[in-house]
Each structure stands twice: as C-alpha cells, then as structure tokens.
Amino acid sequence: MNIVEQATKVTKTAAQGLMKKAVELAPDSWIPGGNPDPLIRQQHGHVGKPVSRLDGPVKVRGAAPFAAEFATEGLVYASVAFSTVAKGRIATLDTATAEAAPGVVLVMTYRNAPRLKPMPAFMSAAKAAGGDSLPILQDERIHWNGQPVAVVLADTQEQADHAKSLIHVVYEAEAATTSFEADKARGTEPALFQGELMKVEIGDAETALAAAPHRVDATYRTPRHNHNAIEPHAATVSWNGDELRVHDASQAVVHTAWSLAQVFGLDEKQVHVTSPYVGGGFGSKTLWQHQVLAAAAAKLAGRPVRIALSREGVYRMVGGRSLTEQRVAIGAGDDGHFTAIVHTGVTAMTRHNAMPEPFIVATRSAYAADTFKLDVEVVHLDMLANTFMRAPGEAVGTFALECAIDELADRLGMDPIELRIRNEPDKDPTQGTPFSSRHIVEAYRTGAERFGWHNRAAPGTRREGEWLVGMGCATGTYPYYRMPGGAARITLTRDGRATVAVAAHEMGMGTATVHTQVAAERLGLELDQVTVVYGDSTLPGVVLAGGSQQTASMGAAVIAAQHALVGELLKLAGNDSPLAGLKPAEVGGLDGGLCKLDEPERRESYASILSRAGRDEVTAEAEAPMPLELQHWSMHSHGAMFCEVRVNAVTGETRVSRFLGSFDCGRILNPKTATSQFRGGIIMGLGLALMEETQFDERKGRVMNPSLAEYHLPVHLDVPAIDVIWTDIPDPHTPMGAHGIGEIGITGTGAAVANAVYNATGKRVRDLPLTLDKLL
Amino acid sequence: MSIMINGAAMSLPEDPRVSLLDLLREHHHLTGTKKGCNQGACGACTVLVDGERIVSCLALAMQYEGRAVTTIEGLADGNELHPLQQAFIEHDGFQCGYCTPGQICSAVGMAAELKRGAPSNVTGDLSADTIAFSRDELAERMSGNLCRCGAHNGIIDAIGATFAARPEVAA
C-alpha cells in the first residue's frame, strides 16, 4: 500500500471516529446486546450440556467427505511447479517433454493460462478472501520463492507429478529483499490493520519509563509459523458452462465464491463453493492461488480438476504467521503500579497483502497504566504473503507482554499474579469504554488454587534428579468479535422439525453440534428435531470462521431469524390462538411450540399453528444487526494460564509436565467441545513455545523445512493432561452470553511456558522457540 | 493379482508407482484413509496390514499382493462401531476428524504391539513380560500420529478407556 492510500484510509478512519463516539455514548438499549438474550436465563436446557459431536459417527468411520474426496466423471489431477528464485523473470520455459508425457492433458503456464484478474486480497473488501493480490500465471514475473509457475493436468496423480518433473525453467533472478534485518535497516512503515493504524500514544510513556523507580525493557522475538492443518489444501473443481463449482476446504465459503467471481469476471451467484468438512484451518483455509489455478486449468482443459497440494506445496503457496521483533518496556512504582507500558516493534509482510501481524492488540486492553506507547511497524519482503494464524497478534504479542510482566514481578520481588491484579483496569485503558464482562481476577484466583501456585519456589531452586522444575503463569486474552453480514434461515415443518441454514463452517470447533443445541433451545425442540446446515455459499449470511466470531455471528443471526419466524407464526396463529395479541418479543419457544415468555401456560404447538393455517412449513430469514456492541463496550475473553515444566539440567530439554487453563469466556455452550477447543489452542501454544518455526532462508527467500518431518509439532508424548476450567459467567451483552473460544487457548501459553522455564532454570529466553540450545 | 481390503479381493494397479494409500483413495474410493503429508511423517494414512500398522503412503501397492488390509472402513461391524471408534466420540478424541482414521487404526495396531510385550522408548523394564497401558506408553507409541486440532488428551483417554480398562477388546 502506498502512502496516498494510507492517508486516504486514515482520513476515512477519522470520519468513522465521530460515528464511533456516538455509538460509545448511546444508551445500552439501543445497542445489540443491550437487552440480554433470554437464553442466558435458561439454565436447564440443551445449552451447557456436554453433548458429543453430532458428526462424530461419520468422522470415526472415515465417512466424512473432505475436499479432495469428491468423485467426478472425467476427473483429472493437478500438479504444481514452483519457482526457485524469490524475484525476477522466467527466461526460458520448456514444457514440450512434459506435454508429451503419458496421461498428460494440459500444461498450463503464463503462456496459455486464461486472462484472470488478481484475487481481491483479504480485508481489501467485505468479502475478499485472497491470500495475495498478485497476477496468477499472467506473465513471466516471479514475486516469491515458491510461486506457482506451471500446472500439469493428467489422468492420474502419478502421471501429473512425473510430467511436472520434466518441465524445465530457467530464471533470470533479480536482487530480492528477503532479509528482515537488512530491510529494517532501510526503514520501516507504520502498520495498518483492518483500516486502523496500529499505534496508540497516551501521555509520554518514554519519559514516564525513564522516571520509573522500577522498569524492564527488553526485546522479544518470534519466528514464522505455519498452520499445518493435517488436511493439506485441496479443491475439486468443475465448470458447467459459465458456472463454477468448487468442493473446497474452506473457512470462508461465501468470501471464496465472491472472490473467485471477481477473478473470473462472473457474478458471485455463478460460483458455488461447498465445504461440509474441513480438516483443520486455523486461518489458512481461505482463498489461495491453488483454487484459481484449478479453476483456470479446468476451464482450459474442459475437464473437472482435483488439486490436492502436497505438504511442500502448502508451504510454498499458503502463507503462515509472520515473524516479529517486539520491544516491551514497563515502568512501575514501588507498589507495582504501572506508570508506562511501551510495546513496539516490527513485523514482515508483503506488498501484496494487508496483514501486518498486529501484536499490540492485546496490550491495548490488558492493563491499566498512566501512559502508553504502542506501535507496529512493518517491512515489506519478497516472500510468500503471510496471513492470519490462530490468534494473529495476540498469540505472539502476549508472549512478549506477559514475559515482561513476569520479569518485572521478579525485579519487584512481587508475585506475578498479584502484580497483574494490582494493574487490573476498571475500564478499557486505551479506549475508555466499559468492559462488557471481565472476570480475569476470579479466573486467576480459582486457577492458582487448583494448580497449587503457592508451591512455586524461587527461580532455579527446585531440582529433582537431573530435572529442574518450575512454574509460570501468564494472561491469555482475545477480543470478542462479531463481524457484519451474519444471516440465517429457519424452516419449521408441521411435524415439528426445524432446519437452520447459515453459510458457516465446521472445522472441528463443534459448530454443528453447538448450534443444534442453541437452536433447539431457542425453538423449544429436541436435539434430534433440529438440523443445522452449513458449509455452502448459497446459504444465508457472510460468516467467516475466523476471529473466533462464528458462534457470535450465528447466534445473533439465529436470534434475528427466530424473531422473524415467531412473527410469521403469530400471524398464522391468528385470533383463535392462546397467543393472540402477543408481540414477537414477548414470545419464545417451549416444548415444540410457542409460549408467552413470562406466562408459559399461554402456549400453542407449532404443529397446531401450522395445521390450523393449512401450512406444511414456514420459513423465515433475517440478518443480524450491525455489531455496534463492539464499539459500545470493550469486549474480550480472558484466561489465566498456568504451566509447570521440567528442564533437564544436562541436556537442556524442556518437558511440560502440567498445564492449567482457567478461562473467563462467557457462558460455555458445550463443555465437551469447549474443553477440546481450549486444549487445542493451548497445545498449539506449547508448539509455539517449544518447537515451532518455519525456517526461512534469508539469502534465497525460501522456506527450508516445508515438511511435517522438519517443522516440529507437539506430538502425543509432548502433551501432558491439560486441565481446563472456566468461570461460566455469561456476558450479558452477547448472544447466549457466550464468547468465541477458538483462539484464546494459544494466547498467553507461550509466556506461561517461558516464565516456567525461567522459574525452573533462572534463565530468561526471549527468543522463540525455547529450544534446548538456548538453555545450555 | 489382487489384494484383500476389508475382507474383499480388490484389484492392484498396473502403474507400479501407485502407493497403497492412493490405491485405496483413488482406485477404490476408500477415502477414509487420509493423506496428510505423503512422506510418512504424520500418520494420517495409517492402515493395518495383517494386523500390523503401517503408513500406507510409504507402501507401494504392488508389494501388498495377497496381503490383508484393514482400513477405517473395515473396523466397524456393520452399524456397530468398533469400541475404539465409540470411545473416540465419547472422549472427544478429534475435532476436524482428518487425522482420526489414522489415529484409530494406529491405536488398534499399537494395542496389539503392547499386548505382546514389544517395548517402547519409555518402557522402564525391558525384560518384563507384560507392559502396562500407562499414559506414557500410549502417548509414546502414538506419537507418530500427528493431530493439529489438539485432541491429544481425548485420543489417549479414548485408547486407555478401550484397551487398558477392557483388555478383552480385540486388537
């Protein structure tokens, strides 16, 4: 983005500031969530029950179809060739041998690819889903090391892969910017995230820091990460005339359909994207070049195409989390009161995406302080576009912030939990808005007792044989989001069954199960009377499975749709019903029908209403209100994370022996699936802490460990039994009183581990991952 | 030339490059066996060959002529799930479900290895006749099966509940 574009965005942001102020000052009742969702009061229904996953049986049988598993007549298989230089042009390209190889149907390069528009980059428009905005096989230019340069289609995958190996490319390389340090030395630019400058200045933090009687000031580094969903990105794609059909692995079906329509010059209705099962996403399963390549090749060849990226292919063409270098400095008085918080630093992105890793987001709302200086700067590298990965910003930002707090507590000789509680804010410290729900202190108190925090010894003093043992804690936090565009359709039939349709996604979060529980309770039905359909771009709503917002988005949309449905039913019920004269807001679902909320004996069954009206079914569709609540309140989830590690004094090996996450995330809708989500985030956080790193060759701009053998994930033996508890205090201003919980588990976890390692060894490592060489 | 897959004789491919994994998925549409890395690093493609667990991506299909392969589709008895499949649901041993077939097949093979006393890297007494189904033994022996959603606790709990508590369950 150039400086003019940046300035335009900033001006727009200023105009939006007035609107924002008005929303902040509006009475609660004008704001979505101002009147608590009636479901919060109901404590004995389906919500809150540990229901096993409804899609469990098909998954354990291996009968759930994923994107690369849709059989189609005449299918051909794709194989992708990747560039081996970071910048330059293709000088010679010899595809003749490949074209003549057995089974080959097409070799597509920039010479014969159809003319395509670039993908709209994620966050450049409401429904933009593209990982980058670069030309796709449109010219001989190379923009990153690993860029697709050719696609082979053949009758079998073996034939396609072999033919790809016969393509001969000679590059004319140009000087590329691939070194973070070198580019940083040339100067950085301010980061814009979601149209907002990643900069906060309140008071004079540097002066306050210099004057503080106690301070810490250190630099923390986090490397690149890859999502590594076990299902590699894949799509099965076909054309029917001008209609494009995509069986995708997607956490953004509507965004993907719209974005593909822009690329191919179609109406978004001409693109149909479905994704009933997704083998893990974590931010990566959006639109990348492979779906475009498959669709273009399918068009050119006139055949349906299966593109299933190799694991290396995922590393070459699907971006991950970028690296960060963060300074955190905190000044404190003798009583531990924060006089200054400085959190600044640099991350790398590209010129073709809009995603600076926003590592200060958590710091904006975490602690009270007299002064703040927060700033994210970026450098632009010639590399594969980085992207969102589980808790973008918070996962790595809380590592730096929460380690710094631990260091300060150590310096003050104060318990780190007490230091945090002492700086607990009574309103959002940088926005000034009230918190909608914040019970982190309670989560700490309960967690500390359960974990046995009082047993923590002085750093480096507890040893069992070869093993040094230590405990650490940290705060995890993630915002409550609800994005615009939520919508839902409810169809109720005379036999008392309901189908709830939302273009949402099930990647393992438990969406289908939990929203069946929620809808059943709202409608007054049993679980087996409700079907939730999702994963289809033709369904209502623009619902990203990202930002931990899907539950909120679906929750608000279903509230709106149910309201509309009740309105329809009351009309149908007419004057002969016990419900006659009631308004939709006075009515709720109960025992297979509607009743007056505060007078449940005034009730009529759905079957009775529909029979009398001579109707087989009734359908209502509605959109959720704009998410103004996000500006009216400061809305966040929290977790108190406790870790015990054992560090081998001889080898430096770190083993996590115990972990507890004590969460404050509103009302928990399903304890079984919620526990898995919390643990899943924590386990990815253990990986971030101890082993994960996408190794990037700064000379060549190439990822050097594009494999699950060389990028280390936590395996079974690395994962202890993880204890998870929660406050279960509903947020009065959210649908169901709930918060999304997909991302919070990874936040704070890295710092909890690093703080425990410090407590065990007396060594402070500020450079992730905490591998054994750093402890020797 | 044929191969027994879940009790049925099936054809082998003519192309010698076809892996057992691709034979299952692309030739016989048994897509329950998953491809996660195609290089033996993730375990998603684990199947049982004559009761032993192998990663089918590193096996050339032709080499398995006459052998008996059991995939995830062959574990249940009709509509009756294998006890381990049921335990995975009960203990929430998965989220996205993609690594799940490999985890389940691997665990079935692993339980047989453990029962016949094959030691692992965490076995304390190598001369012992029986090895306990301890949490560490299970976790060590399942470490070749990656899970990214983080269902590790549920997976180990499900395996422990199935095999440790009920040693009669056939592996």
Short mmCIF file of N, CA, C and O in Angstrom, two decimals, chain A residues 675-676 679 716 719-722, chain B residues 83-84 86-93 133-135 138-139 142 151-165:
data_model
loop_
_atom_site.label_atom_id
_atom_site.label_comp_id
_atom_site.label_asym_id
_atom_site.label_seq_id
_atom_site.Cartn_x
_atom_site.Cartn_y
_atom_site.Cartn_z
N THR A 675 -13.94 -27.79 25.92
CA THR A 675 -12.68 -28.26 26.51
C THR A 675 -11.69 -28.58 25.40
O THR A 675 -10.51 -28.24 25.47
N SER A 676 -12.18 -29.23 24.34
CA SER A 676 -11.28 -29.58 23.24
C SER A 676 -10.75 -28.34 22.55
O SER A 676 -9.58 -28.30 22.14
N ARG A 679 -8.12 -26.78 24.89
CA ARG A 679 -6.89 -27.60 24.88
C ARG A 679 -6.16 -27.47 23.54
O ARG A 679 -4.94 -27.40 23.50
N HIS A 716 1.98 -36.65 20.69
CA HIS A 716 1.30 -37.13 21.90
C HIS A 716 2.18 -37.05 23.15
O HIS A 716 1.72 -36.63 24.20
N VAL A 719 2.49 -33.75 25.03
CA VAL A 719 1.29 -33.12 25.55
C VAL A 719 0.87 -33.77 26.87
O VAL A 719 0.48 -34.94 26.88
N PRO A 720 0.97 -33.05 27.98
CA PRO A 720 0.50 -33.62 29.25
C PRO A 720 -1.02 -33.56 29.31
O PRO A 720 -1.67 -32.99 28.43
N ALA A 721 -1.59 -34.17 30.33
CA ALA A 721 -3.02 -33.99 30.57
C ALA A 721 -3.25 -32.52 30.89
O ALA A 721 -2.65 -31.98 31.83
N ILE A 722 -4.07 -31.87 30.10
CA ILE A 722 -4.27 -30.43 30.25
C ILE A 722 -5.58 -30.18 30.97
O ILE A 722 -6.64 -30.63 30.54
N PRO B 83 -15.33 -50.61 19.40
CA PRO B 83 -15.33 -49.92 20.71
C PRO B 83 -14.43 -48.69 20.73
O PRO B 83 -14.73 -47.70 21.42
N LEU B 84 -13.33 -48.73 19.99
CA LEU B 84 -12.44 -47.57 19.99
C LEU B 84 -13.08 -46.40 19.23
O LEU B 84 -12.92 -45.24 19.62
N GLN B 86 -16.22 -45.79 19.13
CA GLN B 86 -17.21 -45.27 20.07
C GLN B 86 -16.52 -44.44 21.16
O GLN B 86 -16.99 -43.37 21.53
N ALA B 87 -15.37 -44.92 21.61
CA ALA B 87 -14.65 -44.20 22.67
C ALA B 87 -14.12 -42.86 22.16
O ALA B 87 -14.07 -41.88 22.92
N PHE B 88 -13.73 -42.80 20.90
CA PHE B 88 -13.28 -41.52 20.34
C PHE B 88 -14.41 -40.49 20.40
O PHE B 88 -14.18 -39.31 20.68
N ILE B 89 -15.62 -40.93 20.13
CA ILE B 89 -16.76 -39.99 20.20
C ILE B 89 -16.99 -39.59 21.65
O ILE B 89 -17.11 -38.40 21.97
N GLU B 90 -16.99 -40.58 22.53
CA GLU B 90 -17.28 -40.33 23.94
C GLU B 90 -16.26 -39.37 24.57
O GLU B 90 -16.60 -38.45 25.31
N HIS B 91 -14.98 -39.57 24.26
CA HIS B 91 -13.90 -38.78 24.87
C HIS B 91 -13.50 -37.58 24.03
O HIS B 91 -12.51 -36.93 24.31
N ASP B 92 -14.25 -37.31 22.99
CA ASP B 92 -13.96 -36.19 22.09
C ASP B 92 -12.51 -36.27 21.59
O ASP B 92 -11.76 -35.30 21.66
N GLY B 93 -12.16 -37.42 21.05
CA GLY B 93 -10.79 -37.65 20.59
C GLY B 93 -10.51 -37.11 19.20
O GLY B 93 -9.67 -37.66 18.48
N PHE B 133 -0.61 -50.50 30.21
CA PHE B 133 -1.16 -49.50 29.29
C PHE B 133 -1.11 -48.14 29.98
O PHE B 133 -2.13 -47.51 30.22
N SER B 134 0.09 -47.69 30.33
CA SER B 134 0.18 -46.42 31.05
C SER B 134 0.02 -45.27 30.06
O SER B 134 0.20 -45.43 28.86
N ARG B 135 -0.27 -44.11 30.61
CA ARG B 135 -0.45 -42.92 29.78
C ARG B 135 0.80 -42.65 28.94
O ARG B 135 0.71 -42.36 27.74
N LEU B 138 1.19 -45.19 26.06
CA LEU B 138 0.27 -44.91 24.96
C LEU B 138 0.71 -43.67 24.18
O LEU B 138 0.73 -43.66 22.95
N ALA B 139 1.09 -42.63 24.92
CA ALA B 139 1.47 -41.38 24.26
C ALA B 139 2.72 -41.57 23.40
O ALA B 139 2.79 -41.09 22.26
N MET B 142 1.90 -43.56 20.29
CA MET B 142 1.01 -42.87 19.33
C MET B 142 1.65 -41.60 18.76
O MET B 142 1.02 -40.86 18.01
N ALA B 151 -6.38 -32.66 19.90
CA ALA B 151 -7.27 -33.61 20.58
C ALA B 151 -6.48 -34.67 21.33
O ALA B 151 -7.03 -35.72 21.68
N HIS B 152 -5.20 -34.41 21.58
CA HIS B 152 -4.32 -35.43 22.15
C HIS B 152 -4.86 -36.07 23.42
O HIS B 152 -4.81 -37.27 23.59
N ASN B 153 -5.37 -35.25 24.32
CA ASN B 153 -5.86 -35.80 25.60
C ASN B 153 -7.04 -36.74 25.36
O ASN B 153 -7.09 -37.83 25.92
N GLY B 154 -7.96 -36.31 24.52
CA GLY B 154 -9.12 -37.15 24.24
C GLY B 154 -8.74 -38.44 23.55
O GLY B 154 -9.33 -39.50 23.80
N ILE B 155 -7.74 -38.37 22.67
CA ILE B 155 -7.29 -39.57 21.95
C ILE B 155 -6.70 -40.58 22.93
O ILE B 155 -7.06 -41.76 22.94
N ILE B 156 -5.80 -40.11 23.79
CA ILE B 156 -5.16 -41.03 24.74
C ILE B 156 -6.19 -41.56 25.74
O ILE B 156 -6.19 -42.74 26.09
N ASP B 157 -7.10 -40.69 26.15
CA ASP B 157 -8.16 -41.15 27.07
C ASP B 157 -9.01 -42.23 26.40
O ASP B 157 -9.37 -43.23 27.03
N ALA B 158 -9.35 -42.02 25.14
CA ALA B 158 -10.19 -42.99 24.43
C ALA B 158 -9.46 -44.33 24.29
O ALA B 158 -10.05 -45.40 24.50
N ILE B 159 -8.18 -44.27 23.96
CA ILE B 159 -7.40 -45.50 23.80
C ILE B 159 -7.28 -46.21 25.14
O ILE B 159 -7.47 -47.43 25.25
N GLY B 160 -6.96 -45.43 26.19
CA GLY B 160 -6.83 -46.02 27.52
C GLY B 160 -8.13 -46.66 27.96
O GLY B 160 -8.14 -47.80 28.46
N ALA B 161 -9.24 -45.96 27.76
CA ALA B 161 -10.53 -46.48 28.20
C ALA B 161 -10.89 -47.75 27.43
O ALA B 161 -11.54 -48.65 27.97
N THR B 162 -10.47 -47.83 26.18
CA THR B 162 -10.83 -49.00 25.36
C THR B 162 -9.96 -50.20 25.67
O THR B 162 -10.46 -51.31 25.88
N PHE B 163 -8.66 -49.99 25.71
CA PHE B 163 -7.76 -51.14 25.80
C PHE B 163 -7.25 -51.42 27.21
O PHE B 163 -7.13 -52.57 27.61
N ALA B 164 -6.94 -50.36 27.96
CA ALA B 164 -6.41 -50.59 29.29
C ALA B 164 -7.49 -51.11 30.21
O ALA B 164 -7.29 -52.05 30.97
N ALA B 165 -8.67 -50.49 30.12
CA ALA B 165 -9.74 -50.89 31.01
C ALA B 165 -10.41 -52.19 30.55
O ALA B 165 -11.01 -52.89 31.33
#
